[in-house]
């Protein structure tokens, strides 16, 4: 699959910048390619965004041959469209319903890949949907035991052992089984894309614990995970002190870094690829790519939202659609 892959794009929180970055990204694509997209959301929110962004697109139940009308899978709201730029339980509920509908499309093979615009966790929880974000919600909707967050950019890629938990909770989750599963998920993803990745595992403690001086987790849990992965033929080393491993990866020594917790992996990616890094969910029965930014309520509705990250997410989604999904790839 290439250009003809069907891409389902969720609207995100309708009070945020999601609708705007979607319409800007679509109008930046060649008109013929827009026929391959379906937006899961509300026409009214899209039209509001198109006016704010001064974009000439129309929306309907199916795409037009000239690409100027974008297909919308309409998800009706139970209340009036929420005010732009405000945290709202109506918007939070809508964003969850968009995602659930897109998952249905992907699970039924009506869509090849999902691209998600940003949601607001506070709004989602105010609406009674108590998830840590897209990652946990997608795992729930697909019946998956767990999933993994990969942040992908041109020169640095990270995959996380844990994501939206407290630092204390992240330390508790950095156990051999989970670290090994994260290594395998990253390895299999790169193999799917045609490359055997050189993987480095970032240490949890300063200097990987300095032989127990600053903690024993690195030697007790992380090192055994690396050894088990190596025994399976995976090209992985570590743990390596986190204060150097990301710079080494950025400069070409590694293709992927296993980050032990949210900020350990997010900070270096957002430092070097703030506008272009994308969020990829691994370990699910469907493919999903997302922008790596939030709802930006402060600029929502102003027409100033940057759509470059959405274009990056679309490009990565198409890359995944071109790479057939398969069972776990043998390590060697």
GROMACS .gro file of C-alpha atoms in nm:
model
  332
    1UNK     CA    1   0.000   0.000   0.000
    2UNK     CA    2   0.119   0.352  -0.076
    3UNK     CA    3  -0.084   0.653  -0.184
    4UNK     CA    4  -0.403   0.448  -0.193
    5UNK     CA    5  -0.382   0.350   0.173
    6UNK     CA    6  -0.688   0.478   0.358
    7UNK     CA    7  -0.585   0.709   0.642
    8UNK     CA    8  -0.838   0.787   0.917
    9UNK     CA    9  -0.757   1.116   1.091
   10UNK     CA   10  -0.923   1.185   1.426
   11UNK     CA   11  -1.018   1.544   1.500
   12UNK     CA   12  -0.869   1.549   1.849
   13UNK     CA   13  -1.017   1.786   2.105
   14UNK     CA   14  -1.249   2.005   1.894
   15UNK     CA   15  -1.172   2.306   2.116
   16UNK     CA   16  -0.798   2.277   2.046
   17UNK     CA   17  -0.574   2.318   1.742
   18UNK     CA   18  -0.640   1.969   1.605
   19UNK     CA   19  -0.903   2.071   1.348
   20UNK     CA   20  -0.683   2.357   1.227
   21UNK     CA   21  -0.363   2.155   1.180
   22UNK     CA   22  -0.564   1.888   0.997
   23UNK     CA   23  -0.715   2.125   0.741
   24UNK     CA   24  -0.383   2.303   0.692
   25UNK     CA   25  -0.199   1.975   0.639
   26UNK     CA   26  -0.458   1.843   0.394
   27UNK     CA   27  -0.458   2.157   0.183
   28UNK     CA   28  -0.076   2.135   0.170
   29UNK     CA   29  -0.099   1.789   0.009
   30UNK     CA   30  -0.155   1.736  -0.364
   31UNK     CA   31  -0.528   1.743  -0.433
   32UNK     CA   32  -0.534   1.386  -0.568
   33UNK     CA   33  -0.392   1.252  -0.241
   34UNK     CA   34  -0.667   1.404  -0.027
   35UNK     CA   35  -0.907   1.138  -0.155
   36UNK     CA   36  -0.721   0.882   0.058
   37UNK     CA   37  -0.824   1.049   0.386
   38UNK     CA   38  -1.131   1.033   0.603
   39UNK     CA   39  -1.161   1.267   0.898
   40UNK     CA   40  -1.338   1.121   1.199
   41UNK     CA   41  -1.510   1.409   1.375
   42UNK     CA   42  -1.754   1.691   1.312
   43UNK     CA   43  -1.804   1.893   0.997
   44UNK     CA   44  -1.895   2.202   1.199
   45UNK     CA   45  -1.560   2.196   1.382
   46UNK     CA   46  -1.373   2.150   1.055
   47UNK     CA   47  -1.555   2.438   0.889
   48UNK     CA   48  -1.478   2.660   1.187
   49UNK     CA   49  -1.110   2.567   1.161
   50UNK     CA   50  -1.103   2.622   0.785
   51UNK     CA   51  -1.240   2.973   0.832
   52UNK     CA   52  -0.984   3.053   1.100
   53UNK     CA   53  -0.701   2.922   0.885
   54UNK     CA   54  -0.837   3.077   0.564
   55UNK     CA   55  -0.835   2.735   0.396
   56UNK     CA   56  -1.055   2.660   0.095
   57UNK     CA   57  -1.179   2.306   0.154
   58UNK     CA   58  -1.525   2.161   0.184
   59UNK     CA   59  -1.637   1.855   0.376
   60UNK     CA   60  -1.890   1.584   0.309
   61UNK     CA   61  -1.971   1.215   0.351
   62UNK     CA   62  -1.735   1.125   0.066
   63UNK     CA   63  -1.434   1.277  -0.103
   64UNK     CA   64  -1.469   1.452  -0.436
   65UNK     CA   65  -1.263   1.343  -0.736
   66UNK     CA   66  -1.086   1.678  -0.747
   67UNK     CA   67  -0.977   1.645  -0.382
   68UNK     CA   68  -1.141   1.970  -0.274
   69UNK     CA   69  -1.408   1.797  -0.067
   70UNK     CA   70  -1.270   1.588   0.219
   71UNK     CA   71  -1.456   1.282   0.344
   72UNK     CA   72  -1.587   1.309   0.701
   73UNK     CA   73  -1.707   1.019   0.913
   74UNK     CA   74  -1.948   1.227   1.119
   75UNK     CA   75  -1.962   1.159   1.493
   76UNK     CA   76  -2.259   1.357   1.626
   77UNK     CA   77  -2.218   1.563   1.943
   78UNK     CA   78  -2.470   1.545   2.226
   79UNK     CA   79  -2.432   1.918   2.289
   80UNK     CA   80  -2.344   2.232   2.091
   81UNK     CA   81  -1.989   2.254   1.957
   82UNK     CA   82  -1.771   2.357   2.255
   83UNK     CA   83  -1.611   2.699   2.275
   84UNK     CA   84  -1.270   2.717   2.117
   85UNK     CA   85  -0.971   2.731   2.352
   86UNK     CA   86  -1.152   2.607   2.664
   87UNK     CA   87  -1.129   2.283   2.863
   88UNK     CA   88  -1.468   2.118   2.825
   89UNK     CA   89  -1.615   1.779   2.917
   90UNK     CA   90  -1.818   1.795   2.594
   91UNK     CA   91  -1.496   1.826   2.395
   92UNK     CA   92  -1.330   1.558   2.606
   93UNK     CA   93  -1.613   1.315   2.542
   94UNK     CA   94  -1.615   1.398   2.172
   95UNK     CA   95  -1.240   1.334   2.137
   96UNK     CA   96  -1.281   0.988   2.291
   97UNK     CA   97  -1.573   0.906   2.062
   98UNK     CA   98  -1.370   1.009   1.757
   99UNK     CA   99  -1.092   0.772   1.861
  100UNK     CA  100  -1.333   0.487   1.928
  101UNK     CA  101  -1.486   0.528   1.583
  102UNK     CA  102  -1.142   0.538   1.416
  103UNK     CA  103  -1.045   0.219   1.599
  104UNK     CA  104  -1.359   0.055   1.463
  105UNK     CA  105  -1.258   0.158   1.112
  106UNK     CA  106  -0.908   0.019   1.157
  107UNK     CA  107  -1.019  -0.304   1.321
  108UNK     CA  108  -1.266  -0.367   1.038
  109UNK     CA  109  -0.997  -0.286   0.776
  110UNK     CA  110  -1.192   0.013   0.650
  111UNK     CA  111  -0.883   0.219   0.735
  112UNK     CA  112  -0.522   0.109   0.705
  113UNK     CA  113  -0.379   0.345   0.966
  114UNK     CA  114  -0.501   0.604   1.217
  115UNK     CA  115  -0.351   0.952   1.256
  116UNK     CA  116  -0.460   1.130   1.572
  117UNK     CA  117  -0.476   1.500   1.647
  118UNK     CA  118  -0.412   1.609   2.008
  119UNK     CA  119  -0.654   1.546   2.293
  120UNK     CA  120  -0.672   1.711   2.634
  121UNK     CA  121  -0.639   1.468   2.924
  122UNK     CA  122  -0.818   1.699   3.169
  123UNK     CA  123  -1.116   1.735   2.939
  124UNK     CA  124  -1.124   1.362   2.875
  125UNK     CA  125  -1.124   1.284   3.247
  126UNK     CA  126  -1.387   1.550   3.319
  127UNK     CA  127  -1.606   1.358   3.074
  128UNK     CA  128  -1.557   1.041   3.276
  129UNK     CA  129  -1.297   0.873   3.054
  130UNK     CA  130  -1.019   0.793   3.297
  131UNK     CA  131  -0.722   0.707   3.079
  132UNK     CA  132  -0.366   0.836   3.071
  133UNK     CA  133  -0.410   0.958   2.714
  134UNK     CA  134  -0.417   0.802   2.368
  135UNK     CA  135  -0.185   0.515   2.463
  136UNK     CA  136  -0.398   0.371   2.741
  137UNK     CA  137  -0.725   0.443   2.562
  138UNK     CA  138  -0.611   0.268   2.244
  139UNK     CA  139  -0.496  -0.035   2.442
  140UNK     CA  140  -0.838  -0.048   2.609
  141UNK     CA  141  -1.034  -0.009   2.285
  142UNK     CA  142  -0.835  -0.278   2.106
  143UNK     CA  143  -0.832  -0.521   2.398
  144UNK     CA  144  -0.454  -0.509   2.418
  145UNK     CA  145  -0.269  -0.601   2.735
  146UNK     CA  146  -0.038  -0.306   2.692
  147UNK     CA  147   0.115  -0.081   2.429
  148UNK     CA  148   0.438   0.108   2.379
  149UNK     CA  149   0.506   0.470   2.289
  150UNK     CA  150   0.768   0.529   2.022
  151UNK     CA  151   0.880   0.885   1.945
  152UNK     CA  152   1.026   0.892   1.596
  153UNK     CA  153   1.231   1.158   1.423
  154UNK     CA  154   1.496   1.172   1.153
  155UNK     CA  155   1.800   1.140   1.381
  156UNK     CA  156   1.666   1.023   1.717
  157UNK     CA  157   1.409   0.760   1.811
  158UNK     CA  158   1.301   0.660   2.160
  159UNK     CA  159   1.061   0.398   2.294
  160UNK     CA  160   0.940   0.413   2.651
  161UNK     CA  161   0.923   0.147   2.921
  162UNK     CA  162   0.656   0.361   3.093
  163UNK     CA  163   0.480   0.681   2.996
  164UNK     CA  164   0.207   0.867   3.185
  165UNK     CA  165   0.277   0.755   3.540
  166UNK     CA  166   0.449   0.921   3.834
  167UNK     CA  167   0.825   0.898   3.858
  168UNK     CA  168   0.781   0.662   4.152
  169UNK     CA  169   0.551   0.446   3.941
  170UNK     CA  170   0.797   0.453   3.652
  171UNK     CA  171   1.075   0.319   3.875
  172UNK     CA  172   0.847   0.040   3.990
  173UNK     CA  173   0.769  -0.054   3.627
  174UNK     CA  174   1.132  -0.070   3.515
  175UNK     CA  175   1.150  -0.446   3.565
  176UNK     CA  176   1.323  -0.703   3.346
  177UNK     CA  177   1.008  -0.836   3.180
  178UNK     CA  178   0.880  -0.492   3.078
  179UNK     CA  179   1.222  -0.368   2.964
  180UNK     CA  180   1.268  -0.681   2.752
  181UNK     CA  181   0.920  -0.641   2.601
  182UNK     CA  182   1.001  -0.279   2.514
  183UNK     CA  183   1.326  -0.381   2.345
  184UNK     CA  184   1.144  -0.646   2.144
  185UNK     CA  185   0.867  -0.405   2.042
  186UNK     CA  186   1.120  -0.154   1.912
  187UNK     CA  187   1.324  -0.424   1.735
  188UNK     CA  188   1.016  -0.571   1.565
  189UNK     CA  189   0.896  -0.229   1.451
  190UNK     CA  190   1.224  -0.146   1.281
  191UNK     CA  191   1.240  -0.492   1.126
  192UNK     CA  192   0.892  -0.432   0.985
  193UNK     CA  193   1.026  -0.114   0.825
  194UNK     CA  194   1.317  -0.308   0.678
  195UNK     CA  195   1.597  -0.231   0.921
  196UNK     CA  196   1.761  -0.421   1.205
  197UNK     CA  197   1.798  -0.142   1.458
  198UNK     CA  198   2.101  -0.077   1.672
  199UNK     CA  199   1.939  -0.036   2.012
  200UNK     CA  200   2.071   0.118   2.333
  201UNK     CA  201   1.903   0.091   2.673
  202UNK     CA  202   1.921   0.408   2.880
  203UNK     CA  203   2.005   0.364   3.246
  204UNK     CA  204   1.749   0.444   3.514
  205UNK     CA  205   1.981   0.584   3.783
  206UNK     CA  206   2.261   0.840   3.748
  207UNK     CA  207   2.556   0.665   3.581
  208UNK     CA  208   2.351   0.344   3.581
  209UNK     CA  209   2.379   0.330   3.959
  210UNK     CA  210   2.760   0.341   3.971
  211UNK     CA  211   2.784  -0.024   4.080
  212UNK     CA  212   2.515   0.016   4.345
  213UNK     CA  213   2.629   0.352   4.479
  214UNK     CA  214   2.319   0.529   4.341
  215UNK     CA  215   2.079   0.236   4.322
  216UNK     CA  216   2.074  -0.124   4.207
  217UNK     CA  217   1.789  -0.125   3.951
  218UNK     CA  218   2.021  -0.101   3.651
  219UNK     CA  219   2.218  -0.410   3.742
  220UNK     CA  220   1.927  -0.597   3.895
  221UNK     CA  221   1.663  -0.544   3.625
  222UNK     CA  222   1.791  -0.362   3.316
  223UNK     CA  223   2.113  -0.553   3.249
  224UNK     CA  224   1.936  -0.894   3.258
  225UNK     CA  225   1.680  -0.765   3.005
  226UNK     CA  226   1.962  -0.664   2.771
  227UNK     CA  227   2.127  -1.005   2.807
  228UNK     CA  228   1.799  -1.186   2.733
  229UNK     CA  229   1.743  -0.971   2.423
  230UNK     CA  230   2.098  -1.031   2.303
  231UNK     CA  231   2.042  -1.406   2.342
  232UNK     CA  232   1.753  -1.368   2.096
  233UNK     CA  233   1.983  -1.206   1.841
  234UNK     CA  234   1.870  -0.848   1.897
  235UNK     CA  235   2.139  -0.583   1.843
  236UNK     CA  236   2.113  -0.412   2.182
  237UNK     CA  237   2.359  -0.282   2.441
  238UNK     CA  238   2.328  -0.124   2.782
  239UNK     CA  239   2.230   0.001   3.017
  240UNK     CA  240   2.418   0.317   2.919
  241UNK     CA  241   2.411   0.631   3.130
  242UNK     CA  242   2.121   0.847   3.017
  243UNK     CA  243   2.332   1.163   3.024
  244UNK     CA  244   2.530   1.041   2.720
  245UNK     CA  245   2.324   0.780   2.535
  246UNK     CA  246   2.085   1.021   2.363
  247UNK     CA  247   2.369   1.235   2.229
  248UNK     CA  248   2.541   0.922   2.101
  249UNK     CA  249   2.221   0.810   1.928
  250UNK     CA  250   2.164   1.153   1.775
  251UNK     CA  251   2.517   1.143   1.635
  252UNK     CA  252   2.458   0.807   1.470
  253UNK     CA  253   2.575   0.539   1.713
  254UNK     CA  254   2.224   0.395   1.769
  255UNK     CA  255   1.894   0.385   1.582
  256UNK     CA  256   1.675   0.355   1.891
  257UNK     CA  257   1.704   0.432   2.262
  258UNK     CA  258   1.498   0.254   2.526
  259UNK     CA  259   1.388   0.530   2.765
  260UNK     CA  260   1.288   0.420   3.114
  261UNK     CA  261   1.022   0.687   3.172
  262UNK     CA  262   0.830   0.968   3.004
  263UNK     CA  263   1.054   1.270   3.047
  264UNK     CA  264   1.376   1.076   2.995
  265UNK     CA  265   1.269   1.005   2.638
  266UNK     CA  266   1.056   1.310   2.563
  267UNK     CA  267   1.302   1.582   2.660
  268UNK     CA  268   1.580   1.492   2.413
  269UNK     CA  269   1.333   1.431   2.129
  270UNK     CA  270   1.157   1.762   2.183
  271UNK     CA  271   1.491   1.939   2.206
  272UNK     CA  272   1.616   1.818   1.868
  273UNK     CA  273   1.292   1.757   1.672
  274UNK     CA  274   1.017   1.961   1.835
  275UNK     CA  275   0.822   2.025   1.513
  276UNK     CA  276   0.883   1.698   1.330
  277UNK     CA  277   0.888   1.411   1.584
  278UNK     CA  278   0.581   1.188   1.583
  279UNK     CA  279   0.424   0.955   1.837
  280UNK     CA  280   0.373   0.592   1.724
  281UNK     CA  281   0.179   0.330   1.919
  282UNK     CA  282   0.333  -0.018   1.908
  283UNK     CA  283   0.196  -0.345   2.041
  284UNK     CA  284  -0.159  -0.287   1.913
  285UNK     CA  285  -0.348  -0.482   1.646
  286UNK     CA  286  -0.384  -0.156   1.451
  287UNK     CA  287  -0.141   0.113   1.338
  288UNK     CA  288  -0.158   0.458   1.491
  289UNK     CA  289   0.059   0.768   1.452
  290UNK     CA  290   0.005   1.102   1.624
  291UNK     CA  291   0.139   1.451   1.634
  292UNK     CA  292   0.370   1.506   1.928
  293UNK     CA  293   0.215   1.825   2.064
  294UNK     CA  294  -0.084   1.924   2.270
  295UNK     CA  295  -0.411   2.107   2.214
  296UNK     CA  296  -0.251   2.454   2.244
  297UNK     CA  297  -0.567   2.620   2.372
  298UNK     CA  298  -0.382   2.952   2.390
  299UNK     CA  299  -0.365   2.981   2.010
  300UNK     CA  300  -0.664   2.766   1.911
  301UNK     CA  301  -0.894   2.947   1.671
  302UNK     CA  302  -0.638   3.213   1.578
  303UNK     CA  303  -0.518   3.055   1.255
  304UNK     CA  304  -0.159   3.045   1.386
  305UNK     CA  305  -0.122   2.672   1.460
  306UNK     CA  306   0.174   2.505   1.287
  307UNK     CA  307   0.075   2.201   1.078
  308UNK     CA  308   0.428   2.072   1.007
  309UNK     CA  309   0.400   1.807   1.278
  310UNK     CA  310   0.071   1.680   1.131
  311UNK     CA  311   0.240   1.645   0.791
  312UNK     CA  312   0.517   1.444   0.960
  313UNK     CA  313   0.258   1.218   1.125
  314UNK     CA  314   0.083   1.161   0.792
  315UNK     CA  315   0.412   1.076   0.621
  316UNK     CA  316   0.505   0.825   0.893
  317UNK     CA  317   0.157   0.672   0.881
  318UNK     CA  318   0.196   0.615   0.509
  319UNK     CA  319   0.535   0.457   0.568
  320UNK     CA  320   0.373   0.209   0.806
  321UNK     CA  321   0.090   0.142   0.560
  322UNK     CA  322   0.349   0.048   0.298
  323UNK     CA  323   0.505  -0.204   0.538
  324UNK     CA  324   0.287  -0.513   0.581
  325UNK     CA  325   0.186  -0.598   0.935
  326UNK     CA  326   0.312  -0.938   1.039
  327UNK     CA  327   0.367  -1.153   1.344
  328UNK     CA  328   0.664  -1.076   1.569
  329UNK     CA  329   0.973  -1.072   1.353
  330UNK     CA  330   1.248  -1.319   1.449
  331UNK     CA  331   1.544  -1.141   1.601
  332UNK     CA  332   1.798  -1.292   1.365
   0.00000   0.00000   0.00000
